[in-house]
PDB file of C-alpha atoms in Angstrom:
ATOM      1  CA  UNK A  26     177.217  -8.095 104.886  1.00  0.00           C
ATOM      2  CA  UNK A  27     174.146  -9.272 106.949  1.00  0.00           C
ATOM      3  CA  UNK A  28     171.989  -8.736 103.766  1.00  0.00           C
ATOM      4  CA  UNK A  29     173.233 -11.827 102.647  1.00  0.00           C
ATOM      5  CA  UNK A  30     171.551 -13.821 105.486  1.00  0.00           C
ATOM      6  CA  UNK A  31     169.382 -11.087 107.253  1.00  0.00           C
ATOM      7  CA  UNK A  32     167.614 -12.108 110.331  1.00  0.00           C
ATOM      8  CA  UNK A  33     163.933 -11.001 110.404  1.00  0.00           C
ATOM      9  CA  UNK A  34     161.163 -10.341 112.522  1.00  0.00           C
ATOM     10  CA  UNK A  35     157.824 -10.093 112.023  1.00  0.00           C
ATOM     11  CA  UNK A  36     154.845  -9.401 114.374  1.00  0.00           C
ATOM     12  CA  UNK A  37     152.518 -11.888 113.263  1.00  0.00           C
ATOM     13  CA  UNK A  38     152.469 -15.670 114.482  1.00  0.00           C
ATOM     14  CA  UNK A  39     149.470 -16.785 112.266  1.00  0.00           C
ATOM     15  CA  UNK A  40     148.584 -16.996 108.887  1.00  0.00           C
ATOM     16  CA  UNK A  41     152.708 -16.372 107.552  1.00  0.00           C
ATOM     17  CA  UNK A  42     153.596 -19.274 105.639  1.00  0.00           C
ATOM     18  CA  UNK A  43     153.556 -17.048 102.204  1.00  0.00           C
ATOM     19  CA  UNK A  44     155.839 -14.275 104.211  1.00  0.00           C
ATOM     20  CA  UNK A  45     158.150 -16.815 106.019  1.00  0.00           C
ATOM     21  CA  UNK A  46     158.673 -19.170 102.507  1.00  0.00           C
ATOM     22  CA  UNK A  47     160.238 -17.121 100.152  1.00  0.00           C
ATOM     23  CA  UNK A  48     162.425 -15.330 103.302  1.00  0.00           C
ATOM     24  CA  UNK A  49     163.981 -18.557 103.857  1.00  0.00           C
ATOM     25  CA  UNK A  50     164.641 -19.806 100.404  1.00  0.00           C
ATOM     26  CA  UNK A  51     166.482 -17.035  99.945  1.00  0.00           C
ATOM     27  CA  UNK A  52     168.585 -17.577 103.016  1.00  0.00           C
ATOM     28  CA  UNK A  53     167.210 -15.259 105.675  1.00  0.00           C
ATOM     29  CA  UNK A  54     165.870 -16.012 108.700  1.00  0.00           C
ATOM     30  CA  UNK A  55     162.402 -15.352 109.929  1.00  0.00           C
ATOM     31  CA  UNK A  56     161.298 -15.290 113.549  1.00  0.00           C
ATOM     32  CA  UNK A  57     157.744 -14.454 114.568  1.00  0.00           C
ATOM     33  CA  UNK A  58     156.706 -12.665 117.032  1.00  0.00           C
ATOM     34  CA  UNK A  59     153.195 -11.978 119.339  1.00  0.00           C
ATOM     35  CA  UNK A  60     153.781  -8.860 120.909  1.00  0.00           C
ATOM     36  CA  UNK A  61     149.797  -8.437 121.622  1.00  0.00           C
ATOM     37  CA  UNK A  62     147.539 -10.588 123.717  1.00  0.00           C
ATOM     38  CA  UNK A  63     143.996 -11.588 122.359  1.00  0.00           C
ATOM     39  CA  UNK A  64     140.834 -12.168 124.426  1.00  0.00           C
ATOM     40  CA  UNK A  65     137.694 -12.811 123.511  1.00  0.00           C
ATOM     41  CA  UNK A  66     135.009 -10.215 124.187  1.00  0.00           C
ATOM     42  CA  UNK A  67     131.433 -11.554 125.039  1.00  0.00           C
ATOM     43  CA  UNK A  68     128.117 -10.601 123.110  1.00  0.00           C
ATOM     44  CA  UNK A  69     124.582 -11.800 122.935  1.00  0.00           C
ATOM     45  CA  UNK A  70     122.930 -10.836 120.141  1.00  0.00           C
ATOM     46  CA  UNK A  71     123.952  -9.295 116.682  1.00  0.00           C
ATOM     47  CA  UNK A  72     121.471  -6.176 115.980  1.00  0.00           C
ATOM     48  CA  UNK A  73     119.573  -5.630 112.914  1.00  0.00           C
ATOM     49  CA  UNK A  74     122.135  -4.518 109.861  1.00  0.00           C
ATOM     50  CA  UNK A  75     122.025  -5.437 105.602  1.00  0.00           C
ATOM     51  CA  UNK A  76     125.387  -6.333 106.168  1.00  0.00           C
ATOM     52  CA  UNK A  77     128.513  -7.492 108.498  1.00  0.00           C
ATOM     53  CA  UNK A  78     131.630  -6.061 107.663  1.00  0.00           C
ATOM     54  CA  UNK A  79     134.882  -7.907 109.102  1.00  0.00           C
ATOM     55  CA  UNK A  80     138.017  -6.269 109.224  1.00  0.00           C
ATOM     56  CA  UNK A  81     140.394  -9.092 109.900  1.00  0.00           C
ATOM     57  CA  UNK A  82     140.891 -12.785 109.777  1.00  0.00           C
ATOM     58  CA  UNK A  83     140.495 -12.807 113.985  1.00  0.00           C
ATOM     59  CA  UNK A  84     137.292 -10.786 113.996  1.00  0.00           C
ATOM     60  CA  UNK A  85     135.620 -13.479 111.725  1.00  0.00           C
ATOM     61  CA  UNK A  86     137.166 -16.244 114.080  1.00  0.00           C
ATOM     62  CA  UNK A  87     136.400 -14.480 117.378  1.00  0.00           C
ATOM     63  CA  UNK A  88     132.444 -13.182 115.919  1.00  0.00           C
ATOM     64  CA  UNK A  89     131.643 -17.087 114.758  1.00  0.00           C
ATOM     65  CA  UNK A  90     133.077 -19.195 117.425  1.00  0.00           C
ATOM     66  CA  UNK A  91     130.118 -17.321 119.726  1.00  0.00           C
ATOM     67  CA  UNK A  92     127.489 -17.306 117.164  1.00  0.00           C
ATOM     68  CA  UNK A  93     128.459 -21.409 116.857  1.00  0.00           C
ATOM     69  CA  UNK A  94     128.386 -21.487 120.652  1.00  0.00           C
ATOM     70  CA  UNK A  95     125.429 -19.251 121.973  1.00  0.00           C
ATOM     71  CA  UNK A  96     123.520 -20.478 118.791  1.00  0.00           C
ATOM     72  CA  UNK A  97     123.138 -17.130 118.180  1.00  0.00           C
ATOM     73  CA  UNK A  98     120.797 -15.648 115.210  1.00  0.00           C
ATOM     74  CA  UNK A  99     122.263 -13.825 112.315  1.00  0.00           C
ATOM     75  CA  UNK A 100     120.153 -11.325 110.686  1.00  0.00           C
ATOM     76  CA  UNK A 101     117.924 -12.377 107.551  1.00  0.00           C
ATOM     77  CA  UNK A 102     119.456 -11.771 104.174  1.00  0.00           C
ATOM     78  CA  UNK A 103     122.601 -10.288 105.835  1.00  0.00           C
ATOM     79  CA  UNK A 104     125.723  -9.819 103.762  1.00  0.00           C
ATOM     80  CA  UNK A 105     129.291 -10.466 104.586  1.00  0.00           C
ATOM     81  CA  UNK A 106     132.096  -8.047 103.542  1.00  0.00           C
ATOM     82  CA  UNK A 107     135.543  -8.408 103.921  1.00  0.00           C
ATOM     83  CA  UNK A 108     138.248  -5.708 103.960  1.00  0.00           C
ATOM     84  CA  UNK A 109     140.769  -7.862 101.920  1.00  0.00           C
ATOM     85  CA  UNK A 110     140.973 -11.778 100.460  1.00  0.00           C
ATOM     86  CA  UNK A 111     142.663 -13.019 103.474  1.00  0.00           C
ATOM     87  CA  UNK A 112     140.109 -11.901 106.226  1.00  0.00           C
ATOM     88  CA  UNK A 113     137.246 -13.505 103.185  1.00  0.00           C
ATOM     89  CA  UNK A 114     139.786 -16.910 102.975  1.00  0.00           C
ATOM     90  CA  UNK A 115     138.758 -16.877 106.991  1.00  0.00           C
ATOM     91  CA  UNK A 116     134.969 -16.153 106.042  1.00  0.00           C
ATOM     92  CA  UNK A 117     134.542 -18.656 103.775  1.00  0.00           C
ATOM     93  CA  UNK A 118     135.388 -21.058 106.350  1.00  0.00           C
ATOM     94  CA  UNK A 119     131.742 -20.253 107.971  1.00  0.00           C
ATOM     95  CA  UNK A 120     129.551 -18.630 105.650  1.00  0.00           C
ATOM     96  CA  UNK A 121     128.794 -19.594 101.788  1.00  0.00           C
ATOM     97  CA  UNK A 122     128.872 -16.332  99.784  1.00  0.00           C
ATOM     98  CA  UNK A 123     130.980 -13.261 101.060  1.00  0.00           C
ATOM     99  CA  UNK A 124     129.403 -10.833  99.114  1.00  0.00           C
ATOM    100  CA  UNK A 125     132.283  -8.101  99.037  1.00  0.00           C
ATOM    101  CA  UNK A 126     135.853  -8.513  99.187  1.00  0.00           C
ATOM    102  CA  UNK A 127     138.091  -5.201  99.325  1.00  0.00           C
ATOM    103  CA  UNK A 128     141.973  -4.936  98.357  1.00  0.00           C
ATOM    104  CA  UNK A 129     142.756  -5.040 101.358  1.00  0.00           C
ATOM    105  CA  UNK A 130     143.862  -1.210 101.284  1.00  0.00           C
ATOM    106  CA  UNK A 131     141.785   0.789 103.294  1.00  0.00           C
ATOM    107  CA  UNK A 132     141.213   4.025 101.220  1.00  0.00           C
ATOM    108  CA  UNK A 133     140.573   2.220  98.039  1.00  0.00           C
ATOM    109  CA  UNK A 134     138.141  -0.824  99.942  1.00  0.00           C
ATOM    110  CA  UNK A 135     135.886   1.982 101.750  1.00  0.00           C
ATOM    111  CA  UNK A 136     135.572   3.874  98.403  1.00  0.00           C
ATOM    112  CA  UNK A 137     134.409   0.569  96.930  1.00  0.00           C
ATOM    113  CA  UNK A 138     132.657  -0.318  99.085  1.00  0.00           C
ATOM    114  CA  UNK A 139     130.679   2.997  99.852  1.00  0.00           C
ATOM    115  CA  UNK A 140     129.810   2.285  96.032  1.00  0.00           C
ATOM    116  CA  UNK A 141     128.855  -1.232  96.435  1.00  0.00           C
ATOM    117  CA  UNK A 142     126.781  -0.979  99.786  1.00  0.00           C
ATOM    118  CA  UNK A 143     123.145  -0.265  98.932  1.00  0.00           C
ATOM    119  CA  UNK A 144     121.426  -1.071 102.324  1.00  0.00           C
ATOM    120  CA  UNK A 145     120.838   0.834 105.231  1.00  0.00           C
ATOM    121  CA  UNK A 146     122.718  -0.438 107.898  1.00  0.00           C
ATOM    122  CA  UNK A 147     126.242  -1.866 108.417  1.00  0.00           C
ATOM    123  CA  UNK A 148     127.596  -3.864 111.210  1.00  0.00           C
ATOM    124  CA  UNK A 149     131.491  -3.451 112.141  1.00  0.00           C
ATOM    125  CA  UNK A 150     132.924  -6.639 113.656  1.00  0.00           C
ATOM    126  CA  UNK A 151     135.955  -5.275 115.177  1.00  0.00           C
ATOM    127  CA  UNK A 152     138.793  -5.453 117.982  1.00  0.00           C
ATOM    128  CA  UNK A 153     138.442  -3.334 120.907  1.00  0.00           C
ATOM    129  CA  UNK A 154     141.848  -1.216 119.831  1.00  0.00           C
ATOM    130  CA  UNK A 155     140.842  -1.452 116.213  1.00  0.00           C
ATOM    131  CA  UNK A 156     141.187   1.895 114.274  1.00  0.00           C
ATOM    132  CA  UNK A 157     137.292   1.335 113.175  1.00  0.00           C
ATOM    133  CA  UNK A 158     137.923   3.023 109.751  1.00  0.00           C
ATOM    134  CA  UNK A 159     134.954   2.786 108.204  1.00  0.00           C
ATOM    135  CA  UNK A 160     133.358   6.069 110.889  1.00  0.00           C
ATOM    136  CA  UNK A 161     135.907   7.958 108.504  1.00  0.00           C
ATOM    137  CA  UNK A 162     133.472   7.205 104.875  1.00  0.00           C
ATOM    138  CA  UNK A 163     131.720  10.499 104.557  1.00  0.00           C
ATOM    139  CA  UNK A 164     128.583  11.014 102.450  1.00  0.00           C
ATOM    140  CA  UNK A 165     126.883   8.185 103.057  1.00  0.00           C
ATOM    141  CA  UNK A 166     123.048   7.559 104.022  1.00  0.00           C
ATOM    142  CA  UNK A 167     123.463   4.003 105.686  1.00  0.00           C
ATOM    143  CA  UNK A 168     124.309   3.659 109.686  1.00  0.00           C
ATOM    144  CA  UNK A 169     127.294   2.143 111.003  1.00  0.00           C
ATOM    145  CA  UNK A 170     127.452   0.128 114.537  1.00  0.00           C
ATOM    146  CA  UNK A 171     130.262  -2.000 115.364  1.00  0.00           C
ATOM    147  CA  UNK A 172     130.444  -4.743 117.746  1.00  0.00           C
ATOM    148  CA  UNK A 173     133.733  -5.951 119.587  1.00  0.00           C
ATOM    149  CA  UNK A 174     134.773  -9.280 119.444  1.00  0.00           C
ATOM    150  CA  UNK A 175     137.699  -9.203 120.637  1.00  0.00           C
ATOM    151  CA  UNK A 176     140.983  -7.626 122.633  1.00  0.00           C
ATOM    152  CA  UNK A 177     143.873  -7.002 121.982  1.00  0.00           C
ATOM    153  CA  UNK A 178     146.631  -5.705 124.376  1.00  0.00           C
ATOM    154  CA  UNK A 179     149.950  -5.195 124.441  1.00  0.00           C
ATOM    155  CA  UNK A 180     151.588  -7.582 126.638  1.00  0.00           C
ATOM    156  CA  UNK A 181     153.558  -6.889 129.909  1.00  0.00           C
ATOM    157  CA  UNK A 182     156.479  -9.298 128.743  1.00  0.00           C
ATOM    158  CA  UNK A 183     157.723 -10.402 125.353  1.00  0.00           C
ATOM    159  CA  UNK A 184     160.881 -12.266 124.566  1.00  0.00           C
ATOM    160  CA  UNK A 185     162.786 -12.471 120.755  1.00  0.00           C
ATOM    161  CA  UNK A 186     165.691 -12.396 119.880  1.00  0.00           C
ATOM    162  CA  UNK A 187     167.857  -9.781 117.839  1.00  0.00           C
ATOM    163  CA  UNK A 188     167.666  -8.614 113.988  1.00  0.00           C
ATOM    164  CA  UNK A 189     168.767  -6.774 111.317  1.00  0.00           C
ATOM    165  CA  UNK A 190     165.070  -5.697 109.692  1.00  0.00           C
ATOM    166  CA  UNK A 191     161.477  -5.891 111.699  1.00  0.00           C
ATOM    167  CA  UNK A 192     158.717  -6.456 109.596  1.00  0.00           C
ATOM    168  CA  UNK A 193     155.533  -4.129 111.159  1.00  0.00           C
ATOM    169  CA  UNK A 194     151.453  -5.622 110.913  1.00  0.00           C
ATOM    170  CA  UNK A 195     149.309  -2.923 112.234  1.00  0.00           C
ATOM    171  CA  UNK A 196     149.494   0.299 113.987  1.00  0.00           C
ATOM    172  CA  UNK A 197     149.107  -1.050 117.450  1.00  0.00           C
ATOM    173  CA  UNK A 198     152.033  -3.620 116.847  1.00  0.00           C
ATOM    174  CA  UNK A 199     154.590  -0.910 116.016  1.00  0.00           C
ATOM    175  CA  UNK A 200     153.370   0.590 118.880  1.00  0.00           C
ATOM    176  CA  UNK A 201     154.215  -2.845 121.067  1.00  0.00           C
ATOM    177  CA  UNK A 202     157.411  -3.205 119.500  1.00  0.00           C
ATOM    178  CA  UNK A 203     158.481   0.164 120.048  1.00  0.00           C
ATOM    179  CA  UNK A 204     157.911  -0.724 123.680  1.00  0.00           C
ATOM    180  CA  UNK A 205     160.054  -3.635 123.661  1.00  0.00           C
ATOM    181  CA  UNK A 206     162.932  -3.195 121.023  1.00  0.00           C
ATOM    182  CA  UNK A 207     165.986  -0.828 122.747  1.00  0.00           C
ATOM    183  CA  UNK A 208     167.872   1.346 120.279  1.00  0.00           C
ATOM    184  CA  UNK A 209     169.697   1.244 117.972  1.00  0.00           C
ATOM    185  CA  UNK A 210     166.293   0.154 116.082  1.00  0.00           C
ATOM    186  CA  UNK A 211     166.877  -1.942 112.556  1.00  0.00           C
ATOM    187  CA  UNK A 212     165.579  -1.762 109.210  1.00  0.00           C
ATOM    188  CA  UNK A 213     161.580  -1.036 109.703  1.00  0.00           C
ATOM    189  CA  UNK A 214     159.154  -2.650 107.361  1.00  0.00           C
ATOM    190  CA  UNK A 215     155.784  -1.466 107.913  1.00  0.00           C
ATOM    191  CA  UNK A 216     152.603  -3.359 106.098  1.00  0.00           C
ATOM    192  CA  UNK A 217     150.464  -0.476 104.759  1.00  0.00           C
ATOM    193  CA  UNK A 218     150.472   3.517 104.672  1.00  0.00           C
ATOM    194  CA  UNK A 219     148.199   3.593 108.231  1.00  0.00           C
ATOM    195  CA  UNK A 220     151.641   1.433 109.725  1.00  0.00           C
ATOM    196  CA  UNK A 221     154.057   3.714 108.476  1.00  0.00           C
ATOM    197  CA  UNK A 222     152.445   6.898 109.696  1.00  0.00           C
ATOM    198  CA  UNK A 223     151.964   5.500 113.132  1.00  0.00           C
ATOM    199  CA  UNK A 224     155.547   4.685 113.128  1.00  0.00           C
ATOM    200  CA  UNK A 225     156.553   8.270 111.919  1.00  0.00           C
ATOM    201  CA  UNK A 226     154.223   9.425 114.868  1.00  0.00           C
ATOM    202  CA  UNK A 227     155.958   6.807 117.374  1.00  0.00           C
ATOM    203  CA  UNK A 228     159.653   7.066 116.284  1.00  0.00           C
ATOM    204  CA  UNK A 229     159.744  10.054 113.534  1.00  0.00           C
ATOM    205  CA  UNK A 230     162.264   7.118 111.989  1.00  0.00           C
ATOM    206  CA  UNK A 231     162.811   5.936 108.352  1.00  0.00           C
ATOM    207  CA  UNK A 232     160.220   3.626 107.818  1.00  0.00           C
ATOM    208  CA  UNK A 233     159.668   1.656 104.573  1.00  0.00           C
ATOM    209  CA  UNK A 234     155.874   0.604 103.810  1.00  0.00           C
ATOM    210  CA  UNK A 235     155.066  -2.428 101.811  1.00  0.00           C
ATOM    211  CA  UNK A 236     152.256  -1.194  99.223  1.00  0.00           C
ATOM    212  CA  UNK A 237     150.600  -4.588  99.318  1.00  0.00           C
ATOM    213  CA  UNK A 238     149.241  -5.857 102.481  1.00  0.00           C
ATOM    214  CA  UNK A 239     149.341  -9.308 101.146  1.00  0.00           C
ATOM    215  CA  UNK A 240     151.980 -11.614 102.910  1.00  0.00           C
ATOM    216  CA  UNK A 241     153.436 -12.681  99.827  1.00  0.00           C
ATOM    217  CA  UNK A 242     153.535  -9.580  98.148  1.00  0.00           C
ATOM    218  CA  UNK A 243     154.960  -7.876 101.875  1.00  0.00           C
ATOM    219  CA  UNK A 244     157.695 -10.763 100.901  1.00  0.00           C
ATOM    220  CA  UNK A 245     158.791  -9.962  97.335  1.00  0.00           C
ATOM    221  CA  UNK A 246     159.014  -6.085  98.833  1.00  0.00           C
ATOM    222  CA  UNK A 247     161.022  -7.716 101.369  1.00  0.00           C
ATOM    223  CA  UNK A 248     163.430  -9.300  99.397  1.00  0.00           C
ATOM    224  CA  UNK A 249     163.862  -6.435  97.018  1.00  0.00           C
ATOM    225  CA  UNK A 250     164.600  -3.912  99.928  1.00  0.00           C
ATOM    226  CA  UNK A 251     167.314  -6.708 101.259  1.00  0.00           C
ATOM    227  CA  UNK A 252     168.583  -6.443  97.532  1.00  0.00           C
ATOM    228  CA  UNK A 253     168.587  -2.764  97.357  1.00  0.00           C
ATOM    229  CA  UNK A 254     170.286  -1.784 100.620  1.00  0.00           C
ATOM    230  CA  UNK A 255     172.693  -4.527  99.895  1.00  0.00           C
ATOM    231  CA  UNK A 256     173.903  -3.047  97.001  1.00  0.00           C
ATOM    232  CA  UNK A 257     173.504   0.753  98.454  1.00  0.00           C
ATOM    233  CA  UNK A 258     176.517  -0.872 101.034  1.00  0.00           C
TER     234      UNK A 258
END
């Protein structure tokens, strides 16, 4: 049975070496995949917030390579919040202190952080096709803006090679997979709740969603699905 030795595919080229380790020690084999195309979108100036709040590794990248370049001021006693530890890994790379890190789950990090957040303005550094989550926190007296600092497209052309289970990052990757993969689709992974309803809304298809959004932890789910369908055979 191809459970044994599944072939896997996940749409994620960075940042995987806790996803693609385990996979392969036990035997399966991992390709990854780009099915989006990232630009970088141009800024001047960063407006006057209490706090930056970065929703993913590539935002953090993307915001500081222009602040490095333009020389660009950041605001005076600003904070830095991160929606989970891997987007803070990126923003301790820059900055000394990030002053909130989330789980990484949206519901639960805005609910936190709505109880953390004291100030009265907070800066979104976001992707132009980003779901910008944080306009849905309700009763709250502090402003939100949001700055784009990057794009990301689907692209027109993407080439990989077949697979027994595809292992889903965000909402607008299912999306570019769905454009790409021809039926009969495999096993679906998706990385969060927010995935796995966009892929219900897609492709109304059975869809299982890692709890964790932590690669390792999308892993050890991973492996135990493999485990479990193998034995359901």
């Amino acid at each position: 049975m191809y459970f044994n030795m599944a072939k896997i595919l996940i749409t994620k080229k960075d940042h995987i070496e806790d996803f693609v380790a385990p996979l392969e020690a036990a035997g399966h084999q991992v390709q990854a995949v780009n099915f989006l195309e990232y630009r970088s979108v141009t800024f001047e100036d960063i407006p006057e917030v209490d706090c930056l709040f970065f929703y993913s590794r590539k935002g953090v990248d993307y915001f500081f390579k222009q602040v490095k370049e333009k020389e660009i001021l950041l605001p005076d006693q600003v904070k830095f919040a991160a929606l989970g530890a891997n987007t803070a890994e990126s923003l301790n790379e820059y900055v000394n202190t990030v002053d909130f890190i989330g789980e990484g789950r949206p519901a639960s990090t805005f609910k936190d952080f709505k109880d953390w957040f004291a100030g009265d303005a907070v800066l979104a550094v976001r992707a132009d096709n980003s779901l910008n989550r944080l306009r849905q926190v309700t009763g709250v007296d502090w402003k939100l803006l949001d700055l784009v600092v990057y794009s990301n497209e689907i692209k027109e052309s993407v080439n990989f090679e077949s697979h027994d289970l595809a292992v889903l990052t965000s909402p607008l990757n299912a999306k570019a997979y769905f454009k790409f993969q021809e039926p009969p689709l495999p096993c679906l992974v998706a990385i969060g709740q927010t995935t796995a309803t966009a892929v219900k809304t897609l492709e109304n298809v059975v869809c299982y969603a890692s709890p964790e959004p932590y690669l390792d932890r999308v892993a050890d789910y991973t492996l135990q699905l493999l485990q479990k369908l193998k034995v359901d055979e």
